[in-house]
Amino acid sequence: MASRTLSRVTKALLAPALALGATVGLASAPASAAVWNSCDQWGQTNLNGYTLYNNIWGSGAGSQCIWANSGTNWGVWANHPNTGGIKSYPNQTKAINKSITSLRSLSSSYNVSVPSSGAYNTSYDIWDTDHDYEIMLWVNKTGPVGPIGSSQGSVSLGGHSWNVFKGTNGANEVFSFIRTSNSSSGTVNILPILKWIKDTKKWMGNETIGDVQFGYEVTSSSGGLNFTTNNLTVSSS
């Protein structure tokens, strides 16, 4: 469950601690010719048709800084404590705003470098415009992390084999596709997955797909870990 919003009260409570952590984290961010960087809790920018978000949304978070060489090449340094609960979902977002039946294609290619320690997943987070449905595609995971809901079996779709889970977070339905083995690069044909949910399982109707996000859902990264998106593109027609 990768959230992008918090209540105004929660933001106010988290802001002082995160501001202090960001001061420390800034010195640990990668030294590069980045065109943008931010240690702000809700830092964001638009580059090359994508929006990048630092997105430190969970309670008990530490510090995190995001940097970008372009809209498709970016990374984060995250130092979150070894406690339970998701702390952040730094991500790259592409707006789609088309219904499933009006899409002729929707695919994405990814190439990442991720740590061997910590607790996190690397995932796509796909939303309908009403935020009633959330489709997560986990391409890799490390540590004690798992999806919401109950197992719905396995399926091969979009060029990958997945273990499927279905549940709710109290605000929206969540359909999670967990790759059966970790991958650091590849191409995902997203449209057949959406059609399978709609037509085969009938878990949702002809929803309008709002955003396709890709990022790192970090639970813990004590001491500071680097997550790098070497390249990530989303294409649709």
Short mmCIF file of C-alpha atoms in Angstrom, two decimals:
data_model
loop_
_atom_site.label_atom_id
_atom_site.label_comp_id
_atom_site.label_asym_id
_atom_site.label_seq_id
_atom_site.Cartn_x
_atom_site.Cartn_y
_atom_site.Cartn_z
CA MET A 1 0.00 0.00 0.00
CA ALA A 2 1.85 3.08 -1.21
CA SER A 3 0.12 6.19 0.04
CA ARG A 4 0.65 9.67 -1.35
CA THR A 5 -1.41 11.67 1.11
CA LEU A 6 -1.63 12.20 4.85
CA SER A 7 -4.01 14.16 7.01
CA ARG A 8 -3.05 17.73 7.81
CA VAL A 9 -2.68 16.81 11.51
CA THR A 10 -0.35 13.90 10.77
CA LYS A 11 1.79 16.07 8.51
CA ALA A 12 2.11 18.64 11.27
CA LEU A 13 3.20 16.02 13.80
CA LEU A 14 5.80 14.47 11.51
CA ALA A 15 7.27 17.65 10.07
CA PRO A 16 9.61 18.67 12.96
CA ALA A 17 11.26 15.26 13.26
CA LEU A 18 11.62 14.90 9.51
CA ALA A 19 13.10 18.36 9.16
CA LEU A 20 15.81 17.44 11.66
CA GLY A 21 16.46 14.14 9.92
CA ALA A 22 16.65 15.82 6.53
CA THR A 23 19.43 18.09 7.76
CA VAL A 24 21.49 15.02 8.60
CA GLY A 25 20.46 13.11 5.48
CA LEU A 26 21.42 15.85 3.05
CA ALA A 27 25.11 15.28 3.66
CA SER A 28 24.66 11.59 2.84
CA ALA A 29 22.84 12.08 -0.45
CA PRO A 30 24.75 10.98 -3.57
CA ALA A 31 27.22 13.51 -4.88
CA SER A 32 26.42 13.88 -8.56
CA ALA A 33 25.51 16.43 -11.18
CA ALA A 34 21.85 16.03 -10.27
CA VAL A 35 19.48 18.56 -11.80
CA TRP A 36 17.26 18.37 -8.71
CA ASN A 37 17.41 17.11 -5.15
CA SER A 38 15.29 17.46 -2.05
CA CYS A 39 15.22 16.26 1.55
CA ASP A 40 11.76 17.73 2.13
CA GLN A 41 9.10 15.31 3.33
CA TRP A 42 6.81 16.13 0.40
CA GLY A 43 9.47 17.31 -2.07
CA GLN A 44 8.44 16.97 -5.70
CA THR A 45 9.38 18.15 -9.18
CA ASN A 46 8.35 17.67 -12.82
CA LEU A 47 10.96 16.43 -15.28
CA ASN A 48 10.62 15.04 -18.81
CA GLY A 49 6.90 14.32 -18.50
CA TYR A 50 7.16 12.62 -15.11
CA THR A 51 6.61 13.83 -11.54
CA LEU A 52 9.08 12.76 -8.86
CA TYR A 53 8.02 12.58 -5.21
CA ASN A 54 10.12 12.13 -2.05
CA ASN A 55 6.91 11.08 -0.26
CA ILE A 56 7.86 10.27 3.34
CA TRP A 57 4.34 9.42 4.44
CA GLY A 58 4.57 6.80 7.21
CA SER A 59 4.81 7.34 10.96
CA GLY A 60 8.12 6.84 12.74
CA ALA A 61 10.14 7.76 9.65
CA GLY A 62 13.76 8.83 9.72
CA SER A 63 15.45 10.91 7.03
CA GLN A 64 15.38 10.58 3.25
CA CYS A 65 16.72 12.58 0.33
CA ILE A 66 15.82 12.25 -3.35
CA TRP A 67 17.91 13.30 -6.35
CA ALA A 68 17.34 13.23 -10.09
CA ASN A 69 19.48 13.47 -13.19
CA SER A 70 16.30 13.36 -15.29
CA GLY A 71 12.69 12.27 -14.99
CA THR A 72 13.74 8.69 -15.74
CA ASN A 73 17.04 8.48 -13.81
CA TRP A 74 16.82 9.22 -10.09
CA GLY A 75 17.38 7.76 -6.66
CA VAL A 76 17.01 8.14 -2.93
CA TRP A 77 19.15 7.81 0.17
CA ALA A 78 16.92 6.62 3.00
CA ASN A 79 17.71 6.15 6.68
CA HIS A 80 14.59 4.78 8.36
CA PRO A 81 14.65 2.87 11.67
CA ASN A 82 14.22 -0.89 11.97
CA THR A 83 10.62 -0.68 13.10
CA GLY A 84 7.45 -1.99 11.51
CA GLY A 85 5.26 -0.07 9.11
CA ILE A 86 5.94 1.55 5.76
CA LYS A 87 7.86 4.81 6.09
CA SER A 88 7.96 6.12 2.54
CA TYR A 89 7.26 5.54 -1.12
CA PRO A 90 9.60 7.77 -3.15
CA ASN A 91 8.38 7.41 -6.71
CA GLN A 92 8.23 8.49 -10.32
CA THR A 93 4.71 9.12 -11.62
CA LYS A 94 3.29 9.14 -15.15
CA ALA A 95 -0.25 10.42 -15.74
CA ILE A 96 -2.35 8.20 -18.04
CA ASN A 97 -6.00 9.30 -17.64
CA LYS A 98 -7.53 6.74 -19.98
CA SER A 99 -10.10 4.03 -19.37
CA ILE A 100 -8.96 0.43 -19.60
CA THR A 101 -10.99 -0.24 -22.75
CA SER A 102 -9.68 2.89 -24.49
CA LEU A 103 -6.05 1.92 -23.91
CA ARG A 104 -4.39 0.20 -26.85
CA SER A 105 -1.13 -0.32 -24.96
CA LEU A 106 0.37 0.37 -21.54
CA SER A 107 3.84 -0.88 -20.68
CA SER A 108 6.93 0.04 -18.72
CA SER A 109 10.64 -0.81 -18.64
CA TYR A 110 12.67 -0.64 -15.43
CA ASN A 111 16.33 -0.91 -14.42
CA VAL A 112 17.23 -0.45 -10.77
CA SER A 113 20.07 -0.91 -8.29
CA VAL A 114 18.81 -1.80 -4.82
CA PRO A 115 20.45 -2.77 -1.51
CA SER A 116 20.74 -6.33 -0.22
CA SER A 117 19.68 -5.33 3.29
CA GLY A 118 16.81 -3.42 4.86
CA ALA A 119 13.11 -4.07 4.41
CA TYR A 120 11.45 -2.74 1.27
CA ASN A 121 9.86 -3.57 -2.06
CA THR A 122 10.42 -2.11 -5.51
CA SER A 123 7.02 -1.71 -7.06
CA TYR A 124 4.63 -0.16 -9.52
CA ASP A 125 1.59 1.45 -7.95
CA ILE A 126 -1.28 1.94 -10.39
CA TRP A 127 -4.33 3.99 -9.44
CA ASP A 128 -7.72 4.66 -10.94
CA THR A 129 -8.74 8.33 -10.98
CA ASP A 130 -11.18 7.89 -8.07
CA HIS A 131 -8.61 6.05 -5.94
CA ASP A 132 -11.04 3.18 -5.39
CA TYR A 133 -8.56 0.62 -6.71
CA GLU A 134 -4.82 0.22 -6.29
CA ILE A 135 -2.84 -2.29 -8.34
CA MET A 136 0.66 -3.01 -7.07
CA LEU A 137 3.29 -4.89 -9.08
CA TRP A 138 6.27 -5.87 -6.92
CA VAL A 139 9.32 -6.62 -9.06
CA ASN A 140 11.59 -7.27 -6.08
CA LYS A 141 11.50 -7.32 -2.29
CA THR A 142 13.91 -7.70 0.60
CA GLY A 143 13.35 -8.30 4.30
CA PRO A 144 10.13 -8.87 6.27
CA VAL A 145 7.63 -7.20 3.95
CA GLY A 146 4.42 -8.57 2.47
CA PRO A 147 1.27 -7.53 0.62
CA ILE A 148 -2.18 -6.72 1.97
CA GLY A 149 -4.91 -9.34 1.78
CA SER A 150 -5.19 -13.03 1.04
CA SER A 151 -3.59 -15.19 -1.63
CA GLN A 152 -5.48 -15.57 -4.90
CA GLY A 153 -3.08 -18.03 -6.49
CA SER A 154 -0.50 -17.48 -9.20
CA VAL A 155 -0.67 -16.20 -12.75
CA SER A 156 1.65 -15.41 -15.66
CA LEU A 157 0.80 -12.04 -17.20
CA GLY A 158 2.58 -9.15 -18.83
CA GLY A 159 5.81 -11.09 -19.33
CA HIS A 160 6.21 -12.16 -15.67
CA SER A 161 4.98 -14.77 -13.20
CA TRP A 162 3.20 -13.41 -10.12
CA ASN A 163 1.71 -14.48 -6.81
CA VAL A 164 -1.56 -12.56 -6.50
CA PHE A 165 -3.13 -11.08 -3.36
CA LYS A 166 -6.41 -9.25 -2.86
CA GLY A 167 -7.41 -7.11 0.11
CA THR A 168 -8.30 -3.66 1.36
CA ASN A 169 -6.48 -1.02 3.37
CA GLY A 170 -9.70 0.53 4.66
CA ALA A 171 -9.72 3.24 1.99
CA ASN A 172 -9.48 1.30 -1.27
CA GLU A 173 -9.23 -2.18 -2.75
CA VAL A 174 -5.66 -3.40 -3.23
CA PHE A 175 -4.63 -6.00 -5.82
CA SER A 176 -0.99 -7.01 -5.38
CA PHE A 177 1.07 -8.95 -7.89
CA ILE A 178 4.32 -10.20 -6.32
CA ARG A 179 6.92 -11.39 -8.80
CA THR A 180 7.84 -15.01 -8.03
CA SER A 181 11.56 -14.12 -8.14
CA ASN A 182 13.38 -10.83 -7.68
CA SER A 183 14.26 -8.80 -10.77
CA SER A 184 16.34 -5.64 -11.17
CA SER A 185 15.47 -4.98 -14.82
CA GLY A 186 12.81 -5.87 -17.32
CA THR A 187 9.70 -4.81 -19.19
CA VAL A 188 6.16 -5.18 -17.87
CA ASN A 189 3.17 -5.20 -20.20
CA ILE A 190 0.69 -3.63 -17.79
CA LEU A 191 -2.47 -3.62 -19.90
CA PRO A 192 -3.05 -7.43 -19.86
CA ILE A 193 -2.84 -7.31 -16.05
CA LEU A 194 -5.54 -4.64 -15.90
CA LYS A 195 -7.73 -6.58 -18.33
CA TRP A 196 -7.28 -9.77 -16.29
CA ILE A 197 -8.46 -7.97 -13.15
CA LYS A 198 -11.42 -6.45 -15.03
CA ASP A 199 -12.51 -9.22 -17.40
CA THR A 200 -11.29 -12.51 -15.93
CA LYS A 201 -11.62 -11.85 -12.20
CA LYS A 202 -14.25 -9.08 -12.45
CA TRP A 203 -12.75 -7.35 -9.42
CA MET A 204 -13.31 -3.92 -10.97
CA GLY A 205 -15.09 -2.35 -13.93
CA ASN A 206 -13.86 -0.21 -16.80
CA GLU A 207 -11.93 2.15 -14.56
CA THR A 208 -10.05 5.20 -15.78
CA ILE A 209 -6.38 4.69 -15.00
CA GLY A 210 -5.05 7.90 -13.50
CA ASP A 211 -1.39 7.34 -12.62
CA VAL A 212 1.30 4.73 -13.03
CA GLN A 213 3.88 5.14 -10.29
CA PHE A 214 7.17 3.33 -9.77
CA GLY A 215 9.30 3.50 -6.67
CA TYR A 216 10.52 2.01 -3.41
CA GLU A 217 8.19 1.22 -0.53
CA VAL A 218 10.62 1.43 2.37
CA THR A 219 9.89 -0.06 5.79
CA SER A 220 13.40 0.07 7.25
CA SER A 221 16.85 1.16 6.04
CA SER A 222 18.76 1.83 9.26
CA GLY A 223 22.17 3.43 8.77
CA GLY A 224 21.21 4.71 5.33
CA LEU A 225 20.68 2.80 2.09
CA ASN A 226 20.76 3.88 -1.55
CA PHE A 227 18.03 3.03 -4.06
CA THR A 228 18.76 3.96 -7.68
CA THR A 229 16.45 4.02 -10.67
CA ASN A 230 18.94 3.74 -13.53
CA ASN A 231 16.12 4.01 -16.04
CA LEU A 232 12.34 3.84 -15.89
CA THR A 233 9.96 4.61 -18.73
CA VAL A 234 6.19 4.29 -19.06
CA SER A 235 4.51 4.33 -22.46
CA SER A 236 0.86 4.20 -23.44
CA SER A 237 -1.40 4.69 -26.44
#
